Amino acid sequence: MMSVNSPSIEELSSLYMSQSPVSLTSVAMHAKPTTDYNQRQDTAEHGGNEACDYCCCDDKGCCSSAGWYAVLIGGAAVTCACCCYCTHGFNGVWTYWPF
Amino acid sequence: MKEHISVVIKPTLACDLDCRHCYHTPAERVPGTVSSDKLDRLFRMVAEEYESAWFIWHGGEPLTLPLRFYKDALALQERHFGKGSHRVGNTIQTNGTAIDRRFADFCRDKKVNLGISFEGPFNDALRQETDRVDRNLSYLSRKEHVFSVNPTVSAATVSKQREMYRHFRDRGIDVCFSPVLPMGCAAEDRSLVPDADEYIAESIRMFDEWLFDEEAEIPLIPHYLYLLNALGERVESDCAHSSCLGKWLCMHPDGSLYPCAKRCPEEFLMGDLDDIGRIGDAFASEGFRRILAGTVARREKCRSECDLYEYCTGECSINACYECGLESNGGDSCRIFREVFGHILGVCEGILRDRPDLSVYNKYVRDAVVGRLVNPLAEVTVPRG
C-alpha cells in the first residue's frame, strides 16, 4: 500500500501518467522528431542558398520592414545618380544630363 | 509549452434558479463576479504556458451576467491568444433561462459552444422555468450553433431516460446524460440520487433503443463514445473516464483554484490565482498533491482488480471522494460505468463476431462498425465474468 504523504508531485505525476492507457499515445507523440514548419521550402529554387539571416531581411528574402524598403529604394536612386554623374549621363545615352 | 488545458471559469456562483441537486448550496450562491483583472491574469498565464486552451464558463448561472461581460472576456482572450486564434475555444454551460436572440447571435459569431442543463418535459423534477427554457432552445439551430442538452437523471426521472431521449431526438438536439451525484445539495438530500441498479437498467434500455433507431439523427452521449472505445477507437469518452488531473483547472469568482468543476473538498484547494506566478504553480500545490496521491493509490487497486480499467482509468476522483473515499472504488459511478460499458462492449463483440445486417442499426453505429472493419485498430477485449 502506497503512503499518501511521501512521494513528490513529480513522482506522483509520473506514476499517474504511467497508469493512463493513453499515455503510450502521448509518449509516442512527444517522441516524434520536431518539425520546423518555418523551414524554407523552396531551397532548390534558389540554388541551394540558405535563407538570408541579415536583420534587414525576412525569412523569404524580402525586406523585413517598410524602413528597409525605403533604404533599398533610396540606395538604388543614389547609386543611379552617382553612376549617371560619373559617366556624364551614361556616356551620352541621357542627352539631357545637365552636369 | 504544454499541449492543452481545459479551464472551467465560474464567473459567478449566483443563479436565477434553485436546482435541487446543485454542486453549490444556497448559502454559497451569492452575487459576486470575477474581476476583469483576474480574467486578464488567467488568460495571460494560460496563453504563455499552453499551446491551446478550452474555457468552460460554469457557475452558478453564467448568464446571470450581461452579454457585455462575455464580449469583454472574449476581447481579453483575443488580446492574449490573438484574434480568431485556433488556440482557444469557449463553452458556456447554462440553465438556458436567459438565452435570447442577441445571445444566440453572439455565440454563432464567436463560435461559442453551448451546453444546456435541461431535462425536457421532466425538467421540473430538479429545476424550474421548463416552458421558458424549451422556448429559448428555438433560438439555437443545428446549422449555426454547436450545442447540446445535458439532462441530469434524478431518482424521480430514472425511469424516464428513454422518454427524454425521444424528446430531444425528435427535435434533433444532441443529448448527454449523467446521474445526480451525491455532492453539494444532493449530499444533503440523498433522495435525489438515483438508485444505481435502476439507472443502469434504464440506461441500457435507452442505448438499445438508440442502437436500433433508424430515425436517430443524434449521437447518444456518453453511450456512443463508449461504443467507439469498445470498437477500438480510443476517444476520451467523458471527463470521469480520462486522466484529467493536470489537464483541467477550475477557477471560482474569488480566484480560488480547484482541480475540477464539481464540488471539490477544500483539501484539494490549489491556491489563489493572485498568489501564483504561473499555472504550473497551482499544479505544484499541496492540494493538488493530495488528490493526485489518492488517485494514484485508487488507480493502482483498480488496475489490478478490474478488467475494464483501460477504458475507465479508475473513475472520477471527486465522485469516488463522495461515494466511498478518494482511495477506494466500487461506488455507484463505478458500477454504472462497469455495467453500461460492459453491455456496450458485449454488443460490439457480438456485431463483429456475427456480422449481422448493419442496416438494422442507426447510422452512427453503422459508420463506427464499418470504420472498425475497414481499419481494425485493436482487438476488442471482452470483460471477464
CSV table of C-alpha atoms in Angstrom, one decimal:
chain,number,residue,atom,x,y,z
A,1,MET,CA,0.0,0.0,0.0
A,2,MET,CA,1.4,3.3,-1.0
A,3,SER,CA,1.9,6.0,1.5
A,4,VAL,CA,0.0,9.1,0.6
A,5,ASN,CA,2.3,11.6,2.1
A,6,SER,CA,5.8,10.5,1.0
A,7,PRO,CA,6.1,10.9,-2.8
A,8,SER,CA,6.8,14.2,-4.5
A,9,ILE,CA,4.5,15.7,-7.1
A,10,GLU,CA,6.9,14.8,-9.9
A,11,GLU,CA,6.9,11.2,-8.8
A,12,LEU,CA,3.2,11.1,-8.4
A,13,SER,CA,2.7,12.7,-11.8
A,14,SER,CA,5.0,10.1,-13.4
A,15,LEU,CA,3.1,7.3,-11.7
A,16,TYR,CA,-0.3,8.8,-12.7
A,17,MET,CA,0.7,9.0,-16.3
A,18,SER,CA,2.1,5.5,-16.3
A,19,GLN,CA,-1.3,4.4,-15.1
A,20,SER,CA,-3.0,6.1,-18.0
A,21,PRO,CA,-3.7,3.8,-21.0
A,22,VAL,CA,-3.5,6.8,-23.4
A,23,SER,CA,0.0,7.7,-22.1
A,24,LEU,CA,1.6,5.5,-24.7
A,25,THR,CA,0.0,7.6,-27.4
A,26,SER,CA,1.1,10.7,-25.6
A,27,VAL,CA,4.7,9.5,-25.3
A,28,ALA,CA,4.7,8.5,-29.0
A,29,MET,CA,3.5,11.9,-30.0
A,30,HIS,CA,6.2,13.6,-27.8
A,31,ALA,CA,8.9,11.2,-29.2
A,32,LYS,CA,8.3,12.3,-32.8
A,33,PRO,CA,11.0,14.5,-34.3
A,34,THR,CA,10.2,18.1,-34.0
A,35,THR,CA,9.0,19.6,-37.3
A,36,ASP,CA,10.1,23.1,-38.1
A,37,TYR,CA,7.1,24.5,-40.0
A,38,ASN,CA,9.0,27.8,-40.7
A,39,GLN,CA,11.8,25.9,-42.5
A,40,ARG,CA,12.5,27.3,-46.0
A,41,GLN,CA,10.6,25.1,-48.5
A,42,ASP,CA,12.0,26.5,-51.8
A,43,THR,CA,15.7,25.9,-51.2
A,44,ALA,CA,16.1,24.1,-54.5
A,45,GLU,CA,14.7,27.0,-56.5
A,46,HIS,CA,17.4,29.3,-55.0
A,47,GLY,CA,20.4,27.2,-55.9
A,48,GLY,CA,20.6,25.7,-52.5
A,49,ASN,CA,21.2,29.0,-50.8
A,50,GLU,CA,20.2,29.2,-47.2
A,51,ALA,CA,17.6,31.7,-46.0
A,52,CYS,CA,19.2,35.2,-45.5
A,53,ASP,CA,19.7,35.9,-41.8
A,54,TYR,CA,20.6,39.6,-42.0
A,55,CYS,CA,18.4,41.7,-39.8
A,56,CYS,CA,17.2,43.7,-42.9
A,57,CYS,CA,15.7,40.6,-44.5
A,58,ASP,CA,12.8,38.3,-43.5
A,59,ASP,CA,13.0,34.5,-43.9
A,60,LYS,CA,11.7,34.8,-47.5
A,61,GLY,CA,14.4,37.2,-48.6
A,62,CYS,CA,12.2,40.3,-48.6
A,63,CYS,CA,12.8,43.4,-46.6
A,64,SER,CA,11.9,42.9,-43.0
A,65,SER,CA,10.2,46.3,-42.6
A,66,ALA,CA,8.9,49.3,-44.6
A,67,GLY,CA,12.0,51.3,-43.4
A,68,TRP,CA,14.3,48.8,-45.1
A,69,TYR,CA,12.3,49.1,-48.3
A,70,ALA,CA,12.8,52.9,-48.1
A,71,VAL,CA,16.6,52.3,-47.6
A,72,LEU,CA,16.7,49.9,-50.6
A,73,ILE,CA,14.9,52.3,-52.9
A,74,GLY,CA,16.8,55.3,-51.7
A,75,GLY,CA,20.1,53.4,-52.1
A,76,ALA,CA,19.2,52.4,-55.6
A,77,ALA,CA,18.3,56.0,-56.5
A,78,VAL,CA,21.5,57.4,-55.1
A,79,THR,CA,23.6,54.7,-56.9
A,80,CYS,CA,21.9,55.6,-60.2
A,81,ALA,CA,22.5,59.3,-59.7
A,82,CYS,CA,26.2,58.7,-58.8
A,83,CYS,CA,26.7,56.4,-61.9
A,84,CYS,CA,25.0,59.0,-64.1
A,85,TYR,CA,27.2,61.7,-62.7
A,86,CYS,CA,30.4,59.7,-63.2
A,87,THR,CA,29.6,58.6,-66.7
A,88,HIS,CA,28.3,62.1,-67.8
A,89,GLY,CA,24.7,60.9,-68.4
A,90,PHE,CA,25.6,57.2,-69.0
A,91,ASN,CA,28.0,58.1,-71.8
A,92,GLY,CA,25.6,60.3,-73.6
A,93,VAL,CA,22.6,57.9,-73.5
A,94,TRP,CA,20.8,60.5,-71.4
A,95,THR,CA,21.3,63.6,-73.7
A,96,TYR,CA,19.7,65.9,-71.2
A,97,TRP,CA,22.4,65.3,-68.5
A,98,PRO,CA,23.0,68.8,-67.1
A,99,PHE,CA,26.4,68.3,-65.5
B,1,MET,CA,5.0,24.8,-23.8
B,2,LYS,CA,2.5,22.2,-22.6
B,3,GLU,CA,-0.1,20.9,-25.0
B,4,HIS,CA,-3.6,21.7,-23.8
B,5,ILE,CA,-5.6,22.7,-20.8
B,6,SER,CA,-9.3,22.9,-20.1
B,7,VAL,CA,-10.2,25.7,-17.7
B,8,VAL,CA,-13.5,25.9,-16.0
B,9,ILE,CA,-14.3,29.5,-15.0
B,10,LYS,CA,-17.1,30.1,-12.5
B,11,PRO,CA,-17.6,33.8,-13.2
B,12,THR,CA,-20.3,33.9,-10.5
B,13,LEU,CA,-21.9,31.5,-8.1
B,14,ALA,CA,-25.2,33.4,-8.2
B,15,CYS,CA,-28.1,31.7,-10.0
B,16,ASP,CA,-31.6,32.6,-11.1
B,17,LEU,CA,-32.9,29.1,-10.4
B,18,ASP,CA,-32.7,26.9,-7.3
B,19,CYS,CA,-31.8,23.4,-8.8
B,20,ARG,CA,-32.3,20.8,-6.1
B,21,HIS,CA,-29.1,19.0,-6.9
B,22,CYS,CA,-26.7,22.0,-7.4
B,23,TYR,CA,-23.0,21.5,-6.5
B,24,HIS,CA,-23.2,24.7,-4.6
B,25,THR,CA,-25.5,25.2,-1.5
B,26,PRO,CA,-27.9,28.2,-1.4
B,27,ALA,CA,-25.6,29.9,1.1
B,28,GLU,CA,-22.8,29.8,-1.5
B,29,ARG,CA,-24.9,31.0,-4.4
B,30,VAL,CA,-24.4,34.7,-3.6
B,31,PRO,CA,-23.8,37.6,-6.0
B,32,GLY,CA,-20.2,38.3,-6.8
B,33,THR,CA,-18.5,38.4,-10.2
B,34,VAL,CA,-14.9,37.5,-11.2
B,35,SER,CA,-12.9,40.7,-11.9
B,36,SER,CA,-11.6,41.5,-15.3
B,37,ASP,CA,-8.1,41.7,-13.7
B,38,LYS,CA,-8.3,38.1,-12.7
B,39,LEU,CA,-9.5,37.1,-16.1
B,40,ASP,CA,-6.7,39.0,-17.7
B,41,ARG,CA,-4.2,37.4,-15.4
B,42,LEU,CA,-5.6,33.9,-16.1
B,43,PHE,CA,-5.7,34.3,-19.9
B,44,ARG,CA,-2.1,35.7,-19.9
B,45,MET,CA,-0.7,32.8,-17.9
B,46,VAL,CA,-2.6,30.1,-19.9
B,47,ALA,CA,-1.5,31.7,-23.2
B,48,GLU,CA,2.1,31.7,-22.0
B,49,GLU,CA,2.2,28.1,-20.8
B,50,TYR,CA,-0.1,26.2,-23.1
B,51,GLU,CA,-0.3,25.7,-26.9
B,52,SER,CA,-4.2,25.6,-26.7
B,53,ALA,CA,-6.9,26.0,-24.1
B,54,TRP,CA,-10.6,25.5,-23.8
B,55,PHE,CA,-12.5,27.7,-21.4
B,56,ILE,CA,-15.8,26.4,-20.0
B,57,TRP,CA,-18.0,29.1,-18.3
B,58,HIS,CA,-19.9,27.5,-15.5
B,59,GLY,CA,-21.4,28.6,-12.3
B,60,GLY,CA,-23.8,29.4,-10.6
B,61,GLU,CA,-25.5,30.5,-13.7
B,62,PRO,CA,-23.1,32.2,-16.1
B,63,LEU,CA,-25.9,34.0,-18.0
B,64,THR,CA,-26.9,36.0,-14.9
B,65,LEU,CA,-24.1,38.2,-16.1
B,66,PRO,CA,-24.8,40.6,-19.0
B,67,LEU,CA,-23.7,39.9,-22.6
B,68,ARG,CA,-21.2,42.8,-22.2
B,69,PHE,CA,-19.3,40.7,-19.7
B,70,TYR,CA,-18.7,37.9,-22.3
B,71,LYS,CA,-17.9,40.4,-25.1
B,72,ASP,CA,-15.2,41.9,-22.8
B,73,ALA,CA,-13.9,38.5,-21.7
B,74,LEU,CA,-13.5,37.3,-25.3
B,75,ALA,CA,-11.8,40.5,-26.2
B,76,LEU,CA,-9.3,39.9,-23.4
B,77,GLN,CA,-8.8,36.4,-24.8
B,78,GLU,CA,-8.1,37.8,-28.2
B,79,ARG,CA,-5.5,40.1,-26.7
B,80,HIS,CA,-3.5,37.2,-25.3
B,81,PHE,CA,-4.2,34.4,-27.8
B,82,GLY,CA,-4.6,36.5,-31.0
B,83,LYS,CA,-7.7,37.5,-33.0
B,84,GLY,CA,-9.5,34.5,-34.4
B,85,SER,CA,-6.9,32.2,-32.9
B,86,HIS,CA,-7.4,28.4,-33.2
B,87,ARG,CA,-5.5,28.1,-29.9
B,88,VAL,CA,-8.6,28.9,-27.8
B,89,GLY,CA,-12.3,28.0,-27.6
B,90,ASN,CA,-15.2,28.5,-25.3
B,91,THR,CA,-18.2,26.7,-24.0
B,92,ILE,CA,-20.9,28.2,-21.8
B,93,GLN,CA,-22.8,25.8,-19.6
B,94,THR,CA,-26.1,27.4,-18.8
B,95,ASN,CA,-29.6,26.5,-17.5
B,96,GLY,CA,-31.0,28.2,-20.6
B,97,THR,CA,-33.4,30.6,-19.0
B,98,ALA,CA,-31.5,33.7,-20.3
B,99,ILE,CA,-30.8,32.6,-23.9
B,100,ASP,CA,-32.3,35.1,-26.3
B,101,ARG,CA,-31.7,36.1,-30.0
B,102,ARG,CA,-28.9,38.5,-29.2
B,103,PHE,CA,-27.0,35.9,-27.1
B,104,ALA,CA,-27.6,33.2,-29.7
B,105,ASP,CA,-26.2,35.5,-32.4
B,106,PHE,CA,-23.2,36.3,-30.2
B,107,CYS,CA,-22.5,32.6,-29.8
B,108,ARG,CA,-22.8,32.0,-33.5
B,109,ASP,CA,-20.4,34.8,-34.4
B,110,LYS,CA,-17.8,34.0,-31.8
B,111,LYS,CA,-18.1,30.2,-32.2
B,112,VAL,CA,-19.0,29.7,-28.6
B,113,ASN,CA,-20.4,26.2,-27.8
B,114,LEU,CA,-23.4,25.9,-25.5
B,115,GLY,CA,-24.3,23.2,-23.0
B,116,ILE,CA,-27.8,23.5,-21.7
B,117,SER,CA,-28.7,21.8,-18.4
B,118,PHE,CA,-32.2,20.7,-19.1
B,119,GLU,CA,-34.4,17.6,-18.8
B,120,GLY,CA,-37.1,18.5,-21.3
B,121,PRO,CA,-40.6,17.5,-20.1
B,122,PHE,CA,-39.1,16.2,-16.8
B,123,ASN,CA,-37.2,19.4,-16.0
B,124,ASP,CA,-39.4,20.3,-13.0
B,125,ALA,CA,-38.1,17.3,-11.1
B,126,LEU,CA,-34.9,19.2,-10.4
B,127,ARG,CA,-35.3,22.7,-11.8
B,128,GLN,CA,-37.9,25.4,-12.7
B,129,GLU,CA,-38.8,27.5,-15.8
B,130,THR,CA,-39.3,24.5,-18.0
B,131,ASP,CA,-41.5,26.2,-20.6
B,132,ARG,CA,-39.2,29.2,-20.9
B,133,VAL,CA,-36.1,27.1,-21.5
B,134,ASP,CA,-38.0,25.0,-24.0
B,135,ARG,CA,-38.9,28.2,-25.9
B,136,ASN,CA,-35.4,29.6,-25.7
B,137,LEU,CA,-34.0,26.4,-27.3
B,138,SER,CA,-35.7,27.6,-30.5
B,139,TYR,CA,-33.2,30.4,-30.8
B,140,LEU,CA,-30.5,27.8,-31.4
B,141,SER,CA,-30.1,26.0,-34.7
B,142,ARG,CA,-28.0,23.0,-35.6
B,143,LYS,CA,-26.7,24.7,-38.6
B,144,GLU,CA,-25.4,27.8,-36.9
B,145,HIS,CA,-24.6,26.7,-33.3
B,146,VAL,CA,-22.7,23.9,-31.6
B,147,PHE,CA,-24.8,23.0,-28.6
B,148,SER,CA,-26.1,20.0,-26.7
B,149,VAL,CA,-28.6,19.4,-23.9
B,150,ASN,CA,-27.2,17.7,-20.7
B,151,PRO,CA,-30.1,16.1,-18.8
B,152,THR,CA,-29.3,15.1,-15.2
B,153,VAL,CA,-31.1,12.0,-14.2
B,154,SER,CA,-32.5,12.0,-10.6
B,155,ALA,CA,-34.3,9.3,-8.6
B,156,ALA,CA,-37.6,10.8,-9.8
B,157,THR,CA,-36.7,10.6,-13.5
B,158,VAL,CA,-34.5,7.5,-13.5
B,159,SER,CA,-37.2,5.5,-15.5
B,160,LYS,CA,-37.8,8.4,-17.9
B,161,GLN,CA,-34.4,8.3,-19.7
B,162,ARG,CA,-35.9,6.8,-22.9
B,163,GLU,CA,-38.7,9.4,-23.0
B,164,MET,CA,-36.1,12.2,-22.6
B,165,TYR,CA,-34.0,10.7,-25.4
B,166,ARG,CA,-37.1,10.6,-27.7
B,167,HIS,CA,-38.0,14.2,-26.8
B,168,PHE,CA,-34.6,15.5,-27.9
B,169,ARG,CA,-34.2,13.1,-30.8
B,170,ASP,CA,-37.5,14.4,-32.3
B,171,ARG,CA,-36.1,17.9,-32.0
B,172,GLY,CA,-32.7,16.9,-33.4
B,173,ILE,CA,-30.8,18.1,-30.3
B,174,ASP,CA,-27.7,16.3,-29.2
B,175,VAL,CA,-28.0,14.9,-25.7
B,176,CYS,CA,-25.6,13.8,-23.0
B,177,PHE,CA,-26.9,12.0,-19.9
B,178,SER,CA,-25.5,11.8,-16.4
B,179,PRO,CA,-26.9,10.9,-13.0
B,180,VAL,CA,-27.3,13.2,-9.9
B,181,LEU,CA,-24.1,12.9,-7.9
B,182,PRO,CA,-24.2,12.9,-4.1
B,183,MET,CA,-22.4,16.2,-3.6
B,184,GLY,CA,-23.4,19.7,-2.8
B,185,CYS,CA,-27.2,20.0,-2.3
B,186,ALA,CA,-27.6,16.3,-3.3
B,187,ALA,CA,-25.3,15.3,-0.4
B,188,GLU,CA,-27.8,16.8,2.0
B,189,ASP,CA,-30.8,15.3,0.2
B,190,ARG,CA,-29.8,11.8,-0.9
B,191,SER,CA,-33.3,11.1,-2.1
B,192,LEU,CA,-32.4,12.9,-5.3
B,193,VAL,CA,-29.6,10.4,-6.2
B,194,PRO,CA,-31.0,7.6,-8.5
B,195,ASP,CA,-30.7,4.0,-7.5
B,196,ALA,CA,-27.7,2.7,-9.4
B,197,ASP,CA,-29.4,-0.5,-10.5
B,198,GLU,CA,-32.4,1.3,-11.8
B,199,TYR,CA,-30.2,3.8,-13.6
B,200,ILE,CA,-28.1,1.0,-15.2
B,201,ALA,CA,-31.2,-0.9,-16.4
B,202,GLU,CA,-32.9,2.1,-17.9
B,203,SER,CA,-29.6,3.5,-19.4
B,204,ILE,CA,-29.0,0.1,-21.1
B,205,ARG,CA,-32.6,0.1,-22.4
B,206,MET,CA,-32.1,3.6,-23.8
B,207,PHE,CA,-28.9,2.5,-25.5
B,208,ASP,CA,-30.6,-0.5,-27.1
B,209,GLU,CA,-33.4,1.7,-28.4
B,210,TRP,CA,-30.9,4.2,-29.9
B,211,LEU,CA,-28.9,1.3,-31.3
B,212,PHE,CA,-31.8,0.1,-33.5
B,213,ASP,CA,-33.3,3.6,-34.0
B,214,GLU,CA,-33.2,4.3,-37.7
B,215,GLU,CA,-34.6,7.7,-37.1
B,216,ALA,CA,-31.7,8.6,-34.8
B,217,GLU,CA,-30.1,11.8,-36.1
B,218,ILE,CA,-28.2,12.4,-32.9
B,219,PRO,CA,-25.4,10.6,-31.1
B,220,LEU,CA,-26.4,9.4,-27.7
B,221,ILE,CA,-23.7,10.5,-25.3
B,222,PRO,CA,-21.9,9.0,-23.4
B,223,HIS,CA,-23.0,5.7,-24.9
B,224,TYR,CA,-21.9,6.5,-28.4
B,225,LEU,CA,-18.4,7.4,-27.1
B,226,TYR,CA,-18.3,4.2,-25.1
B,227,LEU,CA,-19.2,2.3,-28.3
B,228,LEU,CA,-16.3,3.9,-30.2
B,229,ASN,CA,-13.9,2.9,-27.4
B,230,ALA,CA,-15.4,-0.6,-27.4
B,231,LEU,CA,-14.7,-0.8,-31.1
B,232,GLY,CA,-11.1,0.1,-30.6
B,233,GLU,CA,-11.2,3.8,-31.4
B,234,ARG,CA,-9.7,5.4,-28.4
B,235,VAL,CA,-11.5,8.7,-27.7
B,236,GLU,CA,-11.9,10.3,-24.3
B,237,SER,CA,-15.4,9.3,-23.6
B,238,ASP,CA,-16.1,11.7,-20.7
B,239,CYS,CA,-14.1,13.5,-18.2
B,240,ALA,CA,-14.8,10.9,-15.5
B,241,HIS,CA,-13.1,8.2,-17.6
B,242,SER,CA,-9.9,10.0,-18.6
B,243,SER,CA,-6.7,11.1,-17.0
B,244,CYS,CA,-7.9,14.6,-16.2
B,245,LEU,CA,-5.6,15.6,-13.4
B,246,GLY,CA,-3.2,18.2,-14.6
B,247,LYS,CA,-5.3,18.9,-17.7
B,248,TRP,CA,-8.2,20.6,-16.0
B,249,LEU,CA,-8.4,23.6,-13.7
B,250,CYS,CA,-11.4,25.4,-12.2
B,251,MET,CA,-11.4,29.0,-11.0
B,252,HIS,CA,-14.1,30.4,-8.7
B,253,PRO,CA,-15.2,34.0,-8.8
B,254,ASP,CA,-12.8,34.9,-5.9
B,255,GLY,CA,-9.8,33.4,-7.8
B,256,SER,CA,-9.6,30.2,-5.8
B,257,LEU,CA,-8.4,27.3,-7.9
B,258,TYR,CA,-9.5,23.6,-7.8
B,259,PRO,CA,-8.7,20.6,-10.0
B,260,CYS,CA,-12.4,20.1,-11.0
B,261,ALA,CA,-15.6,21.9,-11.6
B,262,LYS,CA,-17.5,19.5,-9.4
B,263,ARG,CA,-17.9,20.1,-5.7
B,264,CYS,CA,-14.3,19.8,-4.7
B,265,PRO,CA,-13.5,19.3,-1.0
B,266,GLU,CA,-11.4,22.2,0.5
B,267,GLU,CA,-8.4,19.9,1.0
B,268,PHE,CA,-7.9,20.0,-2.8
B,269,LEU,CA,-7.7,23.8,-3.0
B,270,MET,CA,-4.8,24.6,-5.3
B,271,GLY,CA,-4.3,28.2,-4.1
B,272,ASP,CA,-5.4,31.5,-5.4
B,273,LEU,CA,-4.8,32.9,-8.8
B,274,ASP,CA,-3.3,36.1,-7.4
B,275,ASP,CA,-0.8,34.1,-5.4
B,276,ILE,CA,0.7,32.2,-8.2
B,277,GLY,CA,3.1,33.3,-10.9
B,278,ARG,CA,2.2,30.6,-13.4
B,279,ILE,CA,-0.4,27.9,-13.9
B,280,GLY,CA,2.3,25.3,-13.1
B,281,ASP,CA,2.4,26.6,-9.5
B,282,ALA,CA,-1.2,25.5,-8.9
B,283,PHE,CA,-0.3,22.0,-10.1
B,284,ALA,CA,2.7,22.0,-7.6
B,285,SER,CA,0.4,22.9,-4.6
B,286,GLU,CA,-0.3,20.7,-1.6
B,287,GLY,CA,-4.0,20.5,-2.6
B,288,PHE,CA,-3.2,19.0,-6.0
B,289,ARG,CA,-0.6,16.7,-4.5
B,290,ARG,CA,-3.3,15.3,-2.1
B,291,ILE,CA,-5.8,14.5,-4.9
B,292,LEU,CA,-3.0,13.1,-7.1
B,293,ALA,CA,-1.7,10.8,-4.4
B,294,GLY,CA,-5.1,9.5,-3.5
B,295,THR,CA,-6.0,9.0,-7.2
B,296,VAL,CA,-2.7,7.1,-7.9
B,297,ALA,CA,-3.5,4.8,-4.9
B,298,ARG,CA,-7.0,4.1,-6.2
B,299,ARG,CA,-6.0,3.5,-9.7
B,300,GLU,CA,-3.3,1.0,-8.6
B,301,LYS,CA,-6.1,-1.0,-7.0
B,302,CYS,CA,-8.4,-0.6,-10.0
B,303,ARG,CA,-5.7,-1.6,-12.4
B,304,SER,CA,-5.1,-4.9,-10.6
B,305,GLU,CA,-8.7,-5.7,-9.9
B,306,CYS,CA,-10.8,-4.6,-12.9
B,307,ASP,CA,-10.7,-5.8,-16.5
B,308,LEU,CA,-12.3,-2.6,-17.7
B,309,TYR,CA,-9.5,-0.4,-16.3
B,310,GLU,CA,-8.1,0.5,-19.6
B,311,TYR,CA,-11.5,2.1,-20.5
B,312,CYS,CA,-12.4,3.7,-17.3
B,313,THR,CA,-9.0,4.7,-15.9
B,314,GLY,CA,-10.2,4.4,-12.4
B,315,GLU,CA,-13.3,6.6,-12.5
B,316,CYS,CA,-13.6,10.2,-11.4
B,317,SER,CA,-11.7,11.1,-8.2
B,318,ILE,CA,-14.3,13.6,-7.0
B,319,ASN,CA,-17.1,11.0,-7.5
B,320,ALA,CA,-15.0,8.5,-5.6
B,321,CYS,CA,-14.5,11.0,-2.8
B,322,TYR,CA,-18.2,11.4,-2.1
B,323,GLU,CA,-19.1,7.8,-2.8
B,324,CYS,CA,-16.6,5.7,-0.9
B,325,GLY,CA,-13.4,7.7,-0.4
B,326,LEU,CA,-10.7,9.0,-2.7
B,327,GLU,CA,-8.6,5.9,-2.4
B,328,SER,CA,-11.4,3.4,-2.9
B,329,ASN,CA,-13.7,2.5,-5.8
B,330,GLY,CA,-16.7,0.4,-6.3
B,331,GLY,CA,-19.2,3.1,-5.6
B,332,ASP,CA,-22.3,3.8,-7.8
B,333,SER,CA,-20.4,5.7,-10.5
B,334,CYS,CA,-18.0,2.8,-10.8
B,335,ARG,CA,-20.8,0.2,-11.0
B,336,ILE,CA,-22.8,2.3,-13.5
B,337,PHE,CA,-19.8,2.5,-15.9
B,338,ARG,CA,-18.9,-1.1,-15.4
B,339,GLU,CA,-22.4,-2.4,-16.3
B,340,VAL,CA,-23.3,0.1,-19.1
B,341,PHE,CA,-19.9,-0.1,-20.7
B,342,GLY,CA,-19.8,-3.9,-20.3
B,343,HIS,CA,-23.2,-4.2,-22.1
B,344,ILE,CA,-22.0,-2.0,-25.0
B,345,LEU,CA,-18.7,-3.9,-25.2
B,346,GLY,CA,-20.8,-7.2,-25.4
B,347,VAL,CA,-22.9,-5.7,-28.2
B,348,CYS,CA,-19.9,-4.6,-30.2
B,349,GLU,CA,-18.2,-8.0,-29.8
B,350,GLY,CA,-21.4,-9.7,-31.0
B,351,ILE,CA,-21.7,-7.4,-34.1
B,352,LEU,CA,-18.0,-8.1,-35.0
B,353,ARG,CA,-18.4,-11.8,-34.4
B,354,ASP,CA,-21.8,-12.4,-36.1
B,355,ARG,CA,-21.5,-9.8,-38.9
B,356,PRO,CA,-25.3,-9.1,-38.9
B,357,ASP,CA,-27.1,-6.9,-41.4
B,358,LEU,CA,-25.9,-3.5,-40.4
B,359,SER,CA,-28.9,-1.7,-41.8
B,360,VAL,CA,-30.9,-2.5,-38.7
B,361,TYR,CA,-28.6,-0.2,-36.7
B,362,ASN,CA,-28.6,3.6,-36.6
B,363,LYS,CA,-26.2,5.5,-38.9
B,364,TYR,CA,-23.7,6.3,-36.1
B,365,VAL,CA,-23.3,2.6,-35.2
B,366,ARG,CA,-23.2,1.6,-38.9
B,367,ASP,CA,-20.4,4.1,-39.6
B,368,ALA,CA,-18.5,3.1,-36.4
B,369,VAL,CA,-18.7,-0.6,-37.2
B,370,VAL,CA,-17.7,-0.2,-40.9
B,371,GLY,CA,-14.8,2.0,-39.8
B,372,ARG,CA,-13.7,-0.7,-37.4
B,373,LEU,CA,-13.9,-3.4,-40.1
B,374,VAL,CA,-12.1,-1.3,-42.7
B,375,ASN,CA,-9.4,-0.2,-40.3
B,376,PRO,CA,-9.1,-2.7,-37.4
B,377,LEU,CA,-7.2,-0.7,-34.8
B,378,ALA,CA,-7.2,-3.1,-31.8
B,379,GLU,CA,-8.7,-6.4,-30.6
B,380,VAL,CA,-11.9,-6.0,-28.7
B,381,THR,CA,-11.5,-7.3,-25.2
B,382,VAL,CA,-14.5,-9.0,-23.7
B,383,PRO,CA,-15.0,-8.5,-19.9
B,384,ARG,CA,-14.3,-11.4,-17.7
B,385,GLY,CA,-17.2,-12.6,-15.5
